[in-house]
PDB file of C-alpha atoms in Angstrom:
ATOM      1  CA  UNK O   1     -20.299  -8.908   7.037  1.00 71.00           C
ATOM      2  CA  UNK O   2     -19.437  -8.076  10.636  1.00 80.00           C
ATOM      3  CA  UNK O   3     -17.623  -4.862  11.416  1.00 78.00           C
ATOM      4  CA  UNK O   4     -14.864  -6.728  13.183  1.00 84.00           C
ATOM      5  CA  UNK O   5     -14.226  -8.764  10.063  1.00 86.00           C
ATOM      6  CA  UNK O   6     -14.095  -5.671   7.957  1.00 84.00           C
ATOM      7  CA  UNK O   7     -11.694  -4.120  10.410  1.00 87.00           C
ATOM      8  CA  UNK O   8      -9.438  -7.224  10.129  1.00 90.00           C
ATOM      9  CA  UNK O   9      -9.534  -7.139   6.419  1.00 88.00           C
ATOM     10  CA  UNK O  10      -8.498  -3.491   6.516  1.00 87.00           C
ATOM     11  CA  UNK O  11      -5.729  -4.151   8.856  1.00 91.00           C
ATOM     12  CA  UNK O  12      -4.520  -7.042   6.523  1.00 91.00           C
ATOM     13  CA  UNK O  13      -4.720  -4.778   3.461  1.00 89.00           C
ATOM     14  CA  UNK O  14      -2.701  -2.131   5.275  1.00 91.00           C
ATOM     15  CA  UNK O  15      -0.003  -4.605   6.302  1.00 92.00           C
ATOM     16  CA  UNK O  16       0.191  -5.831   2.646  1.00 91.00           C
ATOM     17  CA  UNK O  17       0.672  -2.355   1.421  1.00 91.00           C
ATOM     18  CA  UNK O  18       3.386  -1.705   4.025  1.00 93.00           C
ATOM     19  CA  UNK O  19       5.284  -4.871   3.045  1.00 94.00           C
ATOM     20  CA  UNK O  20       5.133  -3.967  -0.601  1.00 93.00           C
ATOM     21  CA  UNK O  21       6.365  -0.419   0.123  1.00 93.00           C
ATOM     22  CA  UNK O  22       9.234  -1.941   2.075  1.00 95.00           C
ATOM     23  CA  UNK O  23       9.907  -4.252  -0.944  1.00 94.00           C
ATOM     24  CA  UNK O  24       9.881  -1.202  -3.278  1.00 93.00           C
ATOM     25  CA  UNK O  25      12.338   0.513  -1.077  1.00 94.00           C
ATOM     26  CA  UNK O  26      14.769  -2.371  -0.974  1.00 94.00           C
ATOM     27  CA  UNK O  27      14.427  -2.803  -4.756  1.00 93.00           C
ATOM     28  CA  UNK O  28      15.127   0.903  -5.239  1.00 92.00           C
ATOM     29  CA  UNK O  29      18.293   0.552  -3.227  1.00 93.00           C
ATOM     30  CA  UNK O  30      19.370  -2.438  -5.332  1.00 92.00           C
ATOM     31  CA  UNK O  31      18.639  -0.454  -8.511  1.00 91.00           C
ATOM     32  CA  UNK O  32      20.660   2.382  -7.230  1.00 92.00           C
ATOM     33  CA  UNK O  33      23.550   0.082  -6.535  1.00 90.00           C
ATOM     34  CA  UNK O  34      23.313  -1.364 -10.041  1.00 88.00           C
ATOM     35  CA  UNK O  35      23.323   2.254 -11.434  1.00 88.00           C
ATOM     36  CA  UNK O  36      26.366   3.102  -9.351  1.00 89.00           C
ATOM     37  CA  UNK O  37      28.260   0.007 -10.501  1.00 86.00           C
ATOM     38  CA  UNK O  38      27.405   0.674 -14.166  1.00 85.00           C
ATOM     39  CA  UNK O  39      28.850   4.185 -13.720  1.00 86.00           C
ATOM     40  CA  UNK O  40      31.852   2.830 -11.944  1.00 85.00           C
ATOM     41  CA  UNK O  41      32.516   0.405 -14.762  1.00 81.00           C
ATOM     42  CA  UNK O  42      32.264   3.273 -17.259  1.00 80.00           C
ATOM     43  CA  UNK O  43      34.683   5.408 -15.304  1.00 80.00           C
ATOM     44  CA  UNK O  44      37.184   2.550 -14.749  1.00 74.00           C
ATOM     45  CA  UNK O  45      37.079   1.648 -18.463  1.00 72.00           C
ATOM     46  CA  UNK O  46      37.689   5.330 -19.448  1.00 69.00           C
ATOM     47  CA  UNK O  47      40.598   5.361 -17.013  1.00 65.00           C
ATOM     48  CA  UNK O  48      42.081   2.223 -18.334  1.00 66.00           C
ATOM     49  CA  UNK O  49      41.620   3.384 -21.888  1.00 65.00           C
ATOM     50  CA  UNK O  50      43.491   6.571 -21.096  1.00 63.00           C
ATOM     51  CA  UNK O  51      46.484   5.177 -19.439  1.00 61.00           C
ATOM     52  CA  UNK O  52      47.040   1.828 -21.154  1.00 62.00           C
ATOM     53  CA  UNK O  53      48.861   1.360 -24.472  1.00 60.00           C
ATOM     54  CA  UNK O  54      48.236  -2.281 -25.154  1.00 58.00           C
ATOM     55  CA  UNK O  55      45.413  -2.915 -27.647  1.00 57.00           C
ATOM     56  CA  UNK O  56      45.073  -6.506 -26.439  1.00 56.00           C
ATOM     57  CA  UNK O  57      44.517  -5.313 -22.938  1.00 57.00           C
ATOM     58  CA  UNK O  58      41.865  -2.791 -24.155  1.00 62.00           C
ATOM     59  CA  UNK O  59      40.003  -5.485 -26.105  1.00 69.00           C
ATOM     60  CA  UNK O  60      39.868  -8.048 -23.309  1.00 71.00           C
ATOM     61  CA  UNK O  61      39.077  -5.397 -20.765  1.00 68.00           C
ATOM     62  CA  UNK O  62      36.421  -3.972 -22.997  1.00 72.00           C
ATOM     63  CA  UNK O  63      34.747  -7.440 -23.524  1.00 77.00           C
ATOM     64  CA  UNK O  64      34.823  -8.042 -19.768  1.00 78.00           C
ATOM     65  CA  UNK O  65      33.531  -4.624 -19.069  1.00 78.00           C
ATOM     66  CA  UNK O  66      30.820  -4.845 -21.622  1.00 80.00           C
ATOM     67  CA  UNK O  67      29.564  -8.131 -20.267  1.00 85.00           C
ATOM     68  CA  UNK O  68      29.474  -6.855 -16.669  1.00 84.00           C
ATOM     69  CA  UNK O  69      27.687  -3.840 -17.778  1.00 84.00           C
ATOM     70  CA  UNK O  70      25.248  -5.856 -19.735  1.00 88.00           C
ATOM     71  CA  UNK O  71      24.517  -7.995 -16.623  1.00 88.00           C
ATOM     72  CA  UNK O  72      24.045  -4.990 -14.394  1.00 87.00           C
ATOM     73  CA  UNK O  73      21.744  -3.328 -16.996  1.00 89.00           C
ATOM     74  CA  UNK O  74      19.680  -6.450 -17.199  1.00 91.00           C
ATOM     75  CA  UNK O  75      19.456  -6.602 -13.397  1.00 90.00           C
ATOM     76  CA  UNK O  76      18.541  -2.868 -13.372  1.00 89.00           C
ATOM     77  CA  UNK O  77      15.829  -3.382 -15.918  1.00 92.00           C
ATOM     78  CA  UNK O  78      14.468  -6.409 -14.091  1.00 93.00           C
ATOM     79  CA  UNK O  79      14.294  -4.483 -10.750  1.00 93.00           C
ATOM     80  CA  UNK O  80      12.583  -1.528 -12.485  1.00 92.00           C
ATOM     81  CA  UNK O  81       9.963  -3.887 -13.773  1.00 95.00           C
ATOM     82  CA  UNK O  82       9.474  -5.420 -10.358  1.00 94.00           C
ATOM     83  CA  UNK O  83       9.103  -2.007  -8.886  1.00 93.00           C
ATOM     84  CA  UNK O  84       6.384  -1.065 -11.481  1.00 94.00           C
ATOM     85  CA  UNK O  85       4.452  -4.227 -10.847  1.00 94.00           C
ATOM     86  CA  UNK O  86       4.580  -3.678  -7.086  1.00 93.00           C
ATOM     87  CA  UNK O  87       3.439  -0.081  -7.598  1.00 94.00           C
ATOM     88  CA  UNK O  88       0.448  -1.177  -9.611  1.00 95.00           C
ATOM     89  CA  UNK O  89      -0.364  -3.799  -6.943  1.00 94.00           C
ATOM     90  CA  UNK O  90      -0.155  -1.117  -4.185  1.00 93.00           C
ATOM     91  CA  UNK O  91      -2.639   1.053  -6.251  1.00 94.00           C
ATOM     92  CA  UNK O  92      -5.041  -1.968  -6.439  1.00 93.00           C
ATOM     93  CA  UNK O  93      -4.732  -2.580  -2.733  1.00 92.00           C
ATOM     94  CA  UNK O  94      -5.268   1.169  -1.922  1.00 92.00           C
ATOM     95  CA  UNK O  95      -8.514   0.982  -3.986  1.00 93.00           C
ATOM     96  CA  UNK O  96      -9.556  -2.168  -2.063  1.00 90.00           C
ATOM     97  CA  UNK O  97      -8.751  -0.582   1.164  1.00 90.00           C
ATOM     98  CA  UNK O  98     -10.773   2.498   0.254  1.00 92.00           C
ATOM     99  CA  UNK O  99     -13.754   0.241  -0.575  1.00 91.00           C
ATOM    100  CA  UNK O 100     -13.547  -1.567   2.644  1.00 89.00           C
ATOM    101  CA  UNK O 101     -13.218   1.689   4.654  1.00 90.00           C
ATOM    102  CA  UNK O 102     -16.301   3.124   2.815  1.00 91.00           C
ATOM    103  CA  UNK O 103     -18.140  -0.093   3.564  1.00 89.00           C
ATOM    104  CA  UNK O 104     -17.094  -0.021   7.178  1.00 87.00           C
ATOM    105  CA  UNK O 105     -18.186   3.585   7.605  1.00 88.00           C
ATOM    106  CA  UNK O 106     -21.582   2.700   5.829  1.00 89.00           C
ATOM    107  CA  UNK O 107     -22.169  -0.141   8.193  1.00 86.00           C
ATOM    108  CA  UNK O 108     -21.229   1.996  11.335  1.00 85.00           C
ATOM    109  CA  UNK O 109     -23.621   4.724  10.119  1.00 88.00           C
ATOM    110  CA  UNK O 110     -26.286   2.045   9.584  1.00 86.00           C
ATOM    111  CA  UNK O 111     -25.743   0.754  13.068  1.00 84.00           C
ATOM    112  CA  UNK O 112     -25.743   4.319  14.564  1.00 84.00           C
ATOM    113  CA  UNK O 113     -29.026   5.131  12.871  1.00 87.00           C
ATOM    114  CA  UNK O 114     -30.489   1.906  14.101  1.00 84.00           C
ATOM    115  CA  UNK O 115     -29.407   2.569  17.684  1.00 83.00           C
ATOM    116  CA  UNK O 116     -30.571   6.105  17.489  1.00 84.00           C
ATOM    117  CA  UNK O 117     -34.010   4.994  16.226  1.00 83.00           C
ATOM    118  CA  UNK O 118     -34.221   2.408  18.960  1.00 84.00           C
ATOM    119  CA  UNK O 119     -33.420   5.056  21.573  1.00 82.00           C
ATOM    120  CA  UNK O 120     -36.050   7.263  20.123  1.00 82.00           C
ATOM    121  CA  UNK O 121     -38.606   4.494  20.106  1.00 83.00           C
ATOM    122  CA  UNK O 122     -37.750   3.729  23.790  1.00 84.00           C
ATOM    123  CA  UNK O 123     -38.108   7.378  24.763  1.00 84.00           C
ATOM    124  CA  UNK O 124     -41.415   7.629  22.900  1.00 81.00           C
ATOM    125  CA  UNK O 125     -42.655   4.478  24.682  1.00 83.00           C
ATOM    126  CA  UNK O 126     -41.688   5.974  28.073  1.00 82.00           C
ATOM    127  CA  UNK O 127     -43.284   9.273  27.209  1.00 81.00           C
ATOM    128  CA  UNK O 128     -46.488   7.585  25.964  1.00 80.00           C
ATOM    129  CA  UNK O 129     -46.605   5.311  29.042  1.00 81.00           C
ATOM    130  CA  UNK O 130     -46.255   8.441  31.304  1.00 77.00           C
ATOM    131  CA  UNK O 131     -48.895  10.285  29.301  1.00 74.00           C
ATOM    132  CA  UNK O 132     -51.249   7.302  29.479  1.00 74.00           C
ATOM    133  CA  UNK O 133     -50.766   7.108  33.235  1.00 70.00           C
ATOM    134  CA  UNK O 134     -51.492  10.811  33.510  1.00 65.00           C
ATOM    135  CA  UNK O 135     -54.539  10.528  31.363  1.00 60.00           C
ATOM    136  CA  UNK O 136     -55.722   7.430  33.304  1.00 58.00           C
ATOM    137  CA  UNK O 137     -55.282   9.260  36.620  1.00 57.00           C
ATOM    138  CA  UNK O 138     -57.126  12.297  35.432  1.00 55.00           C
ATOM    139  CA  UNK O 139     -59.967  10.121  34.149  1.00 55.00           C
ATOM    140  CA  UNK O 140     -60.307   8.414  37.489  1.00 52.00           C
ATOM    141  CA  UNK O 141     -60.477  11.604  39.338  1.00 52.00           C
TER     142      UNK O 141
END
């Protein structure tokens, strides 16, 4: 695999991770909103319960409040589950990213060693040619 291809894959994996992190951030904000609304419903219900004398009002308000709270709790749970799934996906992508980075560094090291060996071979060739010329010239004299 070409180094440029590996670098593109690494870039793609990084962007995926960033997008998922952004999604998690947005979901966490939604979850906090749900939590705040649930707390507000509880406070409102307690307030109404304290200052109202009508049992009918309490019962209807209680049912309405309970249903709203149930909906928000379901949403809260759903969001929490989505966050956990995204976090697992991010971990997988981090592992993939690490593998690609390791592979990239391995390939670069391999290329550097090859280039270094080629330079050494060229230098040896040049030295040998110089030595052979010197030897040839001393033999002729």
